[in-house]
XYZ file of C-alpha atoms in Angstrom:
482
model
C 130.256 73.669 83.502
C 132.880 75.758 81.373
C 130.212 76.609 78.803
C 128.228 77.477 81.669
C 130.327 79.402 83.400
C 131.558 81.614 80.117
C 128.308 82.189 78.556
C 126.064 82.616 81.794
C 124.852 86.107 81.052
C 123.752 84.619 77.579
C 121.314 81.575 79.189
C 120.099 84.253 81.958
C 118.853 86.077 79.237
C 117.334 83.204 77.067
C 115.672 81.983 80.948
C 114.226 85.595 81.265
C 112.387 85.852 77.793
C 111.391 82.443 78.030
C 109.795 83.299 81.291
C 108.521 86.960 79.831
C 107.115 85.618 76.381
C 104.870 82.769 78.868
C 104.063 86.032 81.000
C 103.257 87.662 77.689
C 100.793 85.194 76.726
C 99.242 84.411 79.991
C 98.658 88.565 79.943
C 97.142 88.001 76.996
C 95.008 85.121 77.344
C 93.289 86.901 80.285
C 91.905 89.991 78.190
C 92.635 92.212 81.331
C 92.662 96.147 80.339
C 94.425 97.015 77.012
C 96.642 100.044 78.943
C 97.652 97.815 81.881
C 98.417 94.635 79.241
C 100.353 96.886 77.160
C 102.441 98.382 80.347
C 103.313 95.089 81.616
C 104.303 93.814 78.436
C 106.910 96.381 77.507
C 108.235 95.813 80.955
C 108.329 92.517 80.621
C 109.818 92.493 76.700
C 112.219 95.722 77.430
C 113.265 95.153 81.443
C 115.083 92.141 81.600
C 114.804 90.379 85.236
C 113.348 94.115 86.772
C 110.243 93.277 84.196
C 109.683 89.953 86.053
C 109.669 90.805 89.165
C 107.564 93.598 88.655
C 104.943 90.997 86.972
C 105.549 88.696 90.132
C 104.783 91.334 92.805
C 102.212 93.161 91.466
C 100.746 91.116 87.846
C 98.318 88.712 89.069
C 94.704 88.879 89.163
C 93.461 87.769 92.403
C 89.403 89.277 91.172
C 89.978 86.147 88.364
C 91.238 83.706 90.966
C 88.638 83.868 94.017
C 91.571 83.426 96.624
C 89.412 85.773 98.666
C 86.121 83.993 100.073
C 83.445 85.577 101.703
C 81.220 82.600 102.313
C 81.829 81.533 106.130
C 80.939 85.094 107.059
C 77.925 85.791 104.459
C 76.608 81.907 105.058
C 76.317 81.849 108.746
C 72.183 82.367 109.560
C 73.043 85.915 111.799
C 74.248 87.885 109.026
C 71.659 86.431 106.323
C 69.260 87.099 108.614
C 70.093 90.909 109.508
C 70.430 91.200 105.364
C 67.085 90.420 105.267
C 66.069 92.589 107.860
C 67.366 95.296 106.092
C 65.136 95.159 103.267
C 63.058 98.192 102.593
C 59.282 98.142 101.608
C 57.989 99.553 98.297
C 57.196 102.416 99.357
C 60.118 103.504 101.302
C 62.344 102.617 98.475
C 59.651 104.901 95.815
C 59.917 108.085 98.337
C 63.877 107.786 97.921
C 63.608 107.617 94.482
C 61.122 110.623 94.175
C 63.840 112.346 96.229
C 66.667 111.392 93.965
C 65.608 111.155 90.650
C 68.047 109.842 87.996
C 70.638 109.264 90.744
C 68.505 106.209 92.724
C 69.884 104.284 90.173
C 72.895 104.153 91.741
C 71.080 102.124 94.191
C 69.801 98.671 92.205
C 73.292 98.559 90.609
C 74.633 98.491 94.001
C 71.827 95.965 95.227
C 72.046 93.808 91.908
C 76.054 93.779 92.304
C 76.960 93.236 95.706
C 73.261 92.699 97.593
C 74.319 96.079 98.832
C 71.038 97.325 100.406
C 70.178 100.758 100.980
C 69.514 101.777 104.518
C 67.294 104.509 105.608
C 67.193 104.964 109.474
C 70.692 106.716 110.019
C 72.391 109.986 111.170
C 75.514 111.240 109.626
C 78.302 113.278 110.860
C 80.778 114.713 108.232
C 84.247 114.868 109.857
C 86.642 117.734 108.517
C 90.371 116.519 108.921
C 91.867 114.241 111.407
C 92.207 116.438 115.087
C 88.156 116.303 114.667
C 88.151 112.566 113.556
C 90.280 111.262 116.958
C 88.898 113.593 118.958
C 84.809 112.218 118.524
C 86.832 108.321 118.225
C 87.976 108.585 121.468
C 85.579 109.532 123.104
C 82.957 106.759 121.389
C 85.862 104.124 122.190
C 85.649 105.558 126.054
C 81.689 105.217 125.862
C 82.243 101.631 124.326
C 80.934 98.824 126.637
C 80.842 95.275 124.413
C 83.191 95.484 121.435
C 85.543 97.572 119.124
C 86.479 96.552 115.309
C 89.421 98.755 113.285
C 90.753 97.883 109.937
C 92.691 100.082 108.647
C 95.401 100.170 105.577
C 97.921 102.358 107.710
C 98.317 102.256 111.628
C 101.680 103.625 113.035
C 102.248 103.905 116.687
C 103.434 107.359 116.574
C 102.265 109.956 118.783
C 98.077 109.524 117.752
C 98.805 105.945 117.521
C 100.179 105.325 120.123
C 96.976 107.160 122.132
C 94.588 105.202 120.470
C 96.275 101.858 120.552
C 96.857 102.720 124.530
C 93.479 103.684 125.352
C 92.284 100.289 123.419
C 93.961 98.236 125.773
C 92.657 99.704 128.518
C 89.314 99.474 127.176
C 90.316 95.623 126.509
C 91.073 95.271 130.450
C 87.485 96.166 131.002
C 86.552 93.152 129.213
C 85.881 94.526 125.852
C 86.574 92.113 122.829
C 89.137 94.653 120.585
C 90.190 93.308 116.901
C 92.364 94.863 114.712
C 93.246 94.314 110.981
C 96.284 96.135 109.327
C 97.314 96.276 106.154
C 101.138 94.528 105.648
C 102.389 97.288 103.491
C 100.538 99.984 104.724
C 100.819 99.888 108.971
C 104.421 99.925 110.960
C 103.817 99.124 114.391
C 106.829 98.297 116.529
C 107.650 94.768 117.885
C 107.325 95.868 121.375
C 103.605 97.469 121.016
C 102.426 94.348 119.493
C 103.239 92.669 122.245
C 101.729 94.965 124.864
C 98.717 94.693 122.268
C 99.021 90.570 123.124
C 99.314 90.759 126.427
C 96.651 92.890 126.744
C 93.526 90.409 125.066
C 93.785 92.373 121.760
C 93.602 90.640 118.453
C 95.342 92.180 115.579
C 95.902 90.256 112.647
C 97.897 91.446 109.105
C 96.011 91.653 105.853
C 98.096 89.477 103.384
C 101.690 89.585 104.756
C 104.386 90.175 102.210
C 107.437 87.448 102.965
C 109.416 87.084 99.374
C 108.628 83.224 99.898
C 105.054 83.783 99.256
C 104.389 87.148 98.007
C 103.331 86.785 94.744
C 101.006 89.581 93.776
C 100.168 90.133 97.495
C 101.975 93.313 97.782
C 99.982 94.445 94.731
C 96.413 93.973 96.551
C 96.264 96.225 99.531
C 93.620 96.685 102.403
C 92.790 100.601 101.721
C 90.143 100.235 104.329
C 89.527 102.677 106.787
C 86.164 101.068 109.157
C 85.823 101.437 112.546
C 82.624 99.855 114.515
C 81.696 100.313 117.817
C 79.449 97.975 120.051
C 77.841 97.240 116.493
C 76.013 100.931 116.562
C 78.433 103.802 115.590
C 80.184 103.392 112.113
C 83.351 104.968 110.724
C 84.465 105.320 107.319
C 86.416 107.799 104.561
C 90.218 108.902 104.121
C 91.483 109.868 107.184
C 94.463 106.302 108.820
C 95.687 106.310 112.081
C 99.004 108.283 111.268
C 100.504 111.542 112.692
C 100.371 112.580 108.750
C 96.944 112.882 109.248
C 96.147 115.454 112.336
C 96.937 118.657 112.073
C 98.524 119.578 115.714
C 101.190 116.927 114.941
C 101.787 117.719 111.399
C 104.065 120.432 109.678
C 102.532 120.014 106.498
C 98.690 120.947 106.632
C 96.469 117.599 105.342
C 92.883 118.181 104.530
C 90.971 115.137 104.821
C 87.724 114.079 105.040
C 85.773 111.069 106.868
C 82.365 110.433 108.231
C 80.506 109.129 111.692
C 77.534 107.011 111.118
C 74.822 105.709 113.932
C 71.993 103.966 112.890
C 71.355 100.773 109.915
C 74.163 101.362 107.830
C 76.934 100.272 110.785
C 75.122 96.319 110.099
C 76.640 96.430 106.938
C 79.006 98.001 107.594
C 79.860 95.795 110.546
C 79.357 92.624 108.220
C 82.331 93.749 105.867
C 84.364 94.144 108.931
C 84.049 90.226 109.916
C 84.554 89.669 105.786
C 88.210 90.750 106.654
C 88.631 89.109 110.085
C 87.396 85.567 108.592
C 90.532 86.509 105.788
C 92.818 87.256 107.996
C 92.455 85.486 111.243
C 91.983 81.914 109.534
C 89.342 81.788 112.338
C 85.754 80.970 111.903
C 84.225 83.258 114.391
C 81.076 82.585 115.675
C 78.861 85.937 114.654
C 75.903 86.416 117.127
C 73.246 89.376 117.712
C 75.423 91.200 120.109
C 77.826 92.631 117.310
C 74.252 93.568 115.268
C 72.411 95.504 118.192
C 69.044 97.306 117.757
C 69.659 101.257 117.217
C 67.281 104.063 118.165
C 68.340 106.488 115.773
C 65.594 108.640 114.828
C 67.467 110.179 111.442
C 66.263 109.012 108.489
C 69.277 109.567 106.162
C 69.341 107.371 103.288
C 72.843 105.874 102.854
C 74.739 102.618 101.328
C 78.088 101.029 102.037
C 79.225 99.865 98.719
C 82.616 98.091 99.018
C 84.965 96.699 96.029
C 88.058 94.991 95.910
C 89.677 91.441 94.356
C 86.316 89.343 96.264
C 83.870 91.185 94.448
C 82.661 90.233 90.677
C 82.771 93.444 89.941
C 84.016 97.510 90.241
C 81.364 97.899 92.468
C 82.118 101.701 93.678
C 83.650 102.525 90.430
C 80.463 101.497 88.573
C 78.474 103.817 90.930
C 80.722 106.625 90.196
C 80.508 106.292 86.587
C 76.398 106.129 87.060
C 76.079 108.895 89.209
C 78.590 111.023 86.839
C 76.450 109.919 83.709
C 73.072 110.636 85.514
C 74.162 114.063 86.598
C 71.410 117.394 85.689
C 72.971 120.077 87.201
C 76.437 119.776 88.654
C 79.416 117.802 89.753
C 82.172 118.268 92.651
C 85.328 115.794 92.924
C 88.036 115.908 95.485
C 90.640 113.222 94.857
C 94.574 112.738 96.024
C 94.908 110.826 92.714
C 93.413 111.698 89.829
C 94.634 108.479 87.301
C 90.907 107.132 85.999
C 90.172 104.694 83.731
C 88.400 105.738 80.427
C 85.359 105.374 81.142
C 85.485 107.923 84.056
C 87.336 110.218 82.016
C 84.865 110.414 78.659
C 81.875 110.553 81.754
C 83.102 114.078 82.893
C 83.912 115.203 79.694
C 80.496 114.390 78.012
C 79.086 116.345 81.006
C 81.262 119.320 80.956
C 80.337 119.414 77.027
C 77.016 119.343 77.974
C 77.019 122.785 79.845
C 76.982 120.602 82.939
C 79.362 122.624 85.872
C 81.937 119.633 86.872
C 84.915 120.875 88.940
C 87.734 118.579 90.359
C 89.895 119.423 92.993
C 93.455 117.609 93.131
C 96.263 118.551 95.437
C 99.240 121.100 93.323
C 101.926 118.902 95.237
C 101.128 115.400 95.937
C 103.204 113.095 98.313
C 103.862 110.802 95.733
C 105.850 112.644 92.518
C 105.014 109.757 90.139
C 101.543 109.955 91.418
C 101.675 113.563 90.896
C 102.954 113.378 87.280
C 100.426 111.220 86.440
C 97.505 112.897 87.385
C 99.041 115.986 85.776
C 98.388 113.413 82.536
C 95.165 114.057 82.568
C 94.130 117.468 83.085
C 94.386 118.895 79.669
C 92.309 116.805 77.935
C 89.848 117.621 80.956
C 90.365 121.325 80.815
C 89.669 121.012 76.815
C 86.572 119.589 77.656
C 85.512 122.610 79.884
C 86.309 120.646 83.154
C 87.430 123.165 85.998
C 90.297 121.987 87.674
C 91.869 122.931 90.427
C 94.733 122.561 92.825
C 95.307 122.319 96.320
C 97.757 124.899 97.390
C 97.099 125.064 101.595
C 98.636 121.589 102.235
C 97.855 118.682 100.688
C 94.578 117.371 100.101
C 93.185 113.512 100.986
C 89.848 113.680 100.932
C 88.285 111.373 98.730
C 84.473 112.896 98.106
C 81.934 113.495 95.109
C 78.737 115.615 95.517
C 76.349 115.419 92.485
C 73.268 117.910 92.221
C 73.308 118.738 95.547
C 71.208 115.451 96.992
C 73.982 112.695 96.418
C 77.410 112.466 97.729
C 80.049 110.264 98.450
C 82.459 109.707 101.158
C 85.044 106.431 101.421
C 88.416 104.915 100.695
C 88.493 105.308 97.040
C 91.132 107.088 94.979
C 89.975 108.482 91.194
C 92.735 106.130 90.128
C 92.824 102.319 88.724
C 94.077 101.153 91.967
C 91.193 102.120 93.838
C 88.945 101.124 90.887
C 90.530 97.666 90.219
C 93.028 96.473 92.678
C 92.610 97.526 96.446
C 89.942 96.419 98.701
C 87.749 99.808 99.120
C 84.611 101.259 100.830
C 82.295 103.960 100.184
C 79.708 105.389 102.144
C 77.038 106.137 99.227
C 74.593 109.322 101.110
C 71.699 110.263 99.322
C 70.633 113.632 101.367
C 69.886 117.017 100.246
C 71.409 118.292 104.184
C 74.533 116.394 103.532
C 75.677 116.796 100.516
C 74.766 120.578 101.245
C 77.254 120.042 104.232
C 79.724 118.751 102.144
C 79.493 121.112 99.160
C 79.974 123.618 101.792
C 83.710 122.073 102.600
C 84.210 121.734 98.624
C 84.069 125.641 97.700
C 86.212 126.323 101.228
C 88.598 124.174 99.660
C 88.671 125.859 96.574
C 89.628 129.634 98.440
C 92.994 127.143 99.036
C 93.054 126.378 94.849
C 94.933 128.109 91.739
C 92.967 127.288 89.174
C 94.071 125.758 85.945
C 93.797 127.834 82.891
C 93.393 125.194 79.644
C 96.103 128.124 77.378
C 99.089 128.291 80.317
C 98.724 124.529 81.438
C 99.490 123.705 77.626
C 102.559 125.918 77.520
C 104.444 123.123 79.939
C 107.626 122.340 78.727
C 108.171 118.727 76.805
C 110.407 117.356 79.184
C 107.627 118.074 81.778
C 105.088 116.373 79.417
C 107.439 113.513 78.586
C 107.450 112.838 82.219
C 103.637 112.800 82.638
C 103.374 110.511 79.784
C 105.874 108.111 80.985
C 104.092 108.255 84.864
C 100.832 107.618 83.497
C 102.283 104.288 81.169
C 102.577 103.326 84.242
C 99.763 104.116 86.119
C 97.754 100.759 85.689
C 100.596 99.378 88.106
C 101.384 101.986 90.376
């Protein structure tokens, strides 16, 4: 125990690089991305004990592992039967394409990845920031009459929270069935309001709690989510949580968002990765019946996907459709993005477009509320600029919205970040629109967004000092964990 005791500092040490050199291998073993591998390991090899627990909270790979299943939902007849009802004939599918050109192939990648089917029979509503967002939710929760579905990554019972979660349980004393899904890390709702929620019928349930007993990698893999589905026939989906951040009249800071309303086929989907996350969450295995997949009248005929991605899916489903619609661009592409921290493959897409006299413009917010995040998007713009890229920055407020419009007849609006956690870690959805109206629409929001830009100039944003650039480079080491 004397030895012990006098050289304890020494066997900590020898216990932490035992640990770190297993980590190392394991790391290694799994041939996971060389940037991320290489961040993790000089945490591990030059952070003694901080380098562990980093690699314990947020270092496994849960995409690998399959702890999320899918099957009780996707199995049960209902759903496999609406699936199959969504299936488009021949020639429905060869009018889209003559439509769409190159950019329908965004649309068997989908299918072949995820049985994502394309739906035609829908009408969209783009949704400019959050006043307009909670002002059209309320009143569709008012109109509700069988059920209500939210999962969202941040819920607060603040002052718009606190409305919304009030007028659900009054819509839950007129019978309604109302479930909620939070994310852990994301949501802070008082004790007291989940137990008016209780009382009141409504079942809310936490995505992945994060207890140091059992949190290994859980706080890593977040719900980003942001679906809400009413009576099974109106749809919600893009950037915009259920946070006083996020509406304007409650805000100092101005926050441009974006987020869209959808009636009509694409909700069924939409509505089946909803009960995805319950069956995760509650441990229960709901019964799914026709009632939550209702017949719709809608008379649009909007083509439109919901592509989701996250640690259940084989594969970087919404990433892989960005990358394909960037690479099958003719004319022209528009990004918004909070975070701009893509992998390679995103990054050499834009700049083999903007080399090929193809107009590509990013927007990304000047100041960001996250500095590190900030930093390391700021990583990434010269090489972009070099390539003839236009980038520019969000002066106004800051900007959320997470949208893409290529060519003018394909857009995107959803969850997803231009950044590796979006791409690889969090669960996601993306509403995937292939209409010349609204991708007009939302074009139309991208250059009113730029009046509210400085743009970057490739000879000034090189003059930054080192110590600035030092910074960025250090930020974006550590991107593939952030």
């Amino acid at each position: 125990m004397e030895f012990v005791k006098n050289h304890i500092w020494q066997i900590l040490f020898v216990l932490n690089y035992t640990v770190a050199l297993s980590a190392v291998v394991t790391i290694l073993l799994k041939k996971v991305n060389p940037t991320k591998a290489l961040s993790y390991i000089i945490g591990l090899l030059a952070l003694p004990f901080l380098g562990l627990i980093v690699y314990y909270l947020f270092g496994q790979e849960y995409r690998k592992n399959k702890i999320f299943s899918r099957k009780n939902v996707l199995n049960q007849s209902i759903v496999k039967r609406i699936q199959d009802e969504l299936e488009l004939e021949a020639k429905e599918v060869n009018e889209v394409d003559d439509l769409l050109d190159q950019k329908s192939k965004v649309i068997p990648l989908l299918y072949n990845n995820e049985n994502s089917k394309l739906t035609i029979n829908n009408d969209i509503k783009l949704i400019k920031n959050g006043d307009e967002k909670f002002k059209l939710l309320f009143k569709d929760i008012e109109e509700a009459e069988h059920h209500i579905h939210l999962e969202y990554f941040i819920i607060k019972d603040d002052k718009i929270g606190t409305e919304l979660l009030d007028l659900l349980c009054k819509k839950a004393s007129e019978g309604l069935e109302i479930r909620i899904a939070i994310d852990d890390v994301g949501s802070s709702i008082t004790s007291k309001m989940k137990r008016k929620l209780k009382d009141c019928g409504i079942e809310m349930h936490p995505f992945m709690p994060v207890r140091f007993s059992n949190s290994t990698g859980k706080m890593n893999y977040r719900d980003h989510r942001k679906i809400v589905v009413i009576d099974g026939k109106i749809g919600y989906v893009g950037g915009i949580n259920v946070s006083d951040d996020y509406v304007n009249a409650h805000n100092e800071r101005y926050w441009r968002d974006t987020h869209v309303r959808i009636i009509g086929e694409a909700v069924k989907p939409l509505q089946i990765l909803f009960f995805t996350t319950w069956d995760f969450v509650s441990g229960d295995e709901l019964k799914i019946s026709k009632a939550y997949f209702p017949d719709h009248n809608c008379k649009e005929n909007i083509p439109l996907q919901i592509a989701a991605s996250g640690p259940d899916t084989d594969w970087s489903n919404i990433m892989e459709a960005i990358f394909v619609a960037i690479t099958n661009a003719e004319d022209h592409v528009y990004i918004t993005t909070p975070y701009f921290i893509p992998n390679s493959e995103i990054v050499t897409a834009l700049q083999v477009l903007a080399r090929s006299n193809k107009e590509v413009k990013i927007i990304v917010p000047k100041k960001s509320d996250s500095w590190i995040a900030e930093y390391a998007t700021n990583s990434y713009l010269e090489m972009l600029l070099e390539a003839g890229v236009e980038v520019y920055r969000y002066t106004k407020g800051f900007i959320h919205a997470k949208t893409m419009v290529v060519d003018g007849v394909f857009c995107t609006v959803g969850t997803t970040n231009m950044d590796y956690r979006s791409f690889n870690i969090n669960f996601e959805v993306n509403a995937l629109i292939y209409n010349k109206k609204i991708s007009s629409e939302l074009t139309e929001f991208f250059n009113e967004d730029l009046k509210h830009c400085e743009k970057l100039e490739l000879n000034s944003w090189k003059n930054r000092s080192k110590r600035t650039k030092l910074i960025e480079a250090v930020a974006r080491l550590m991107a593939p964990i952030l």
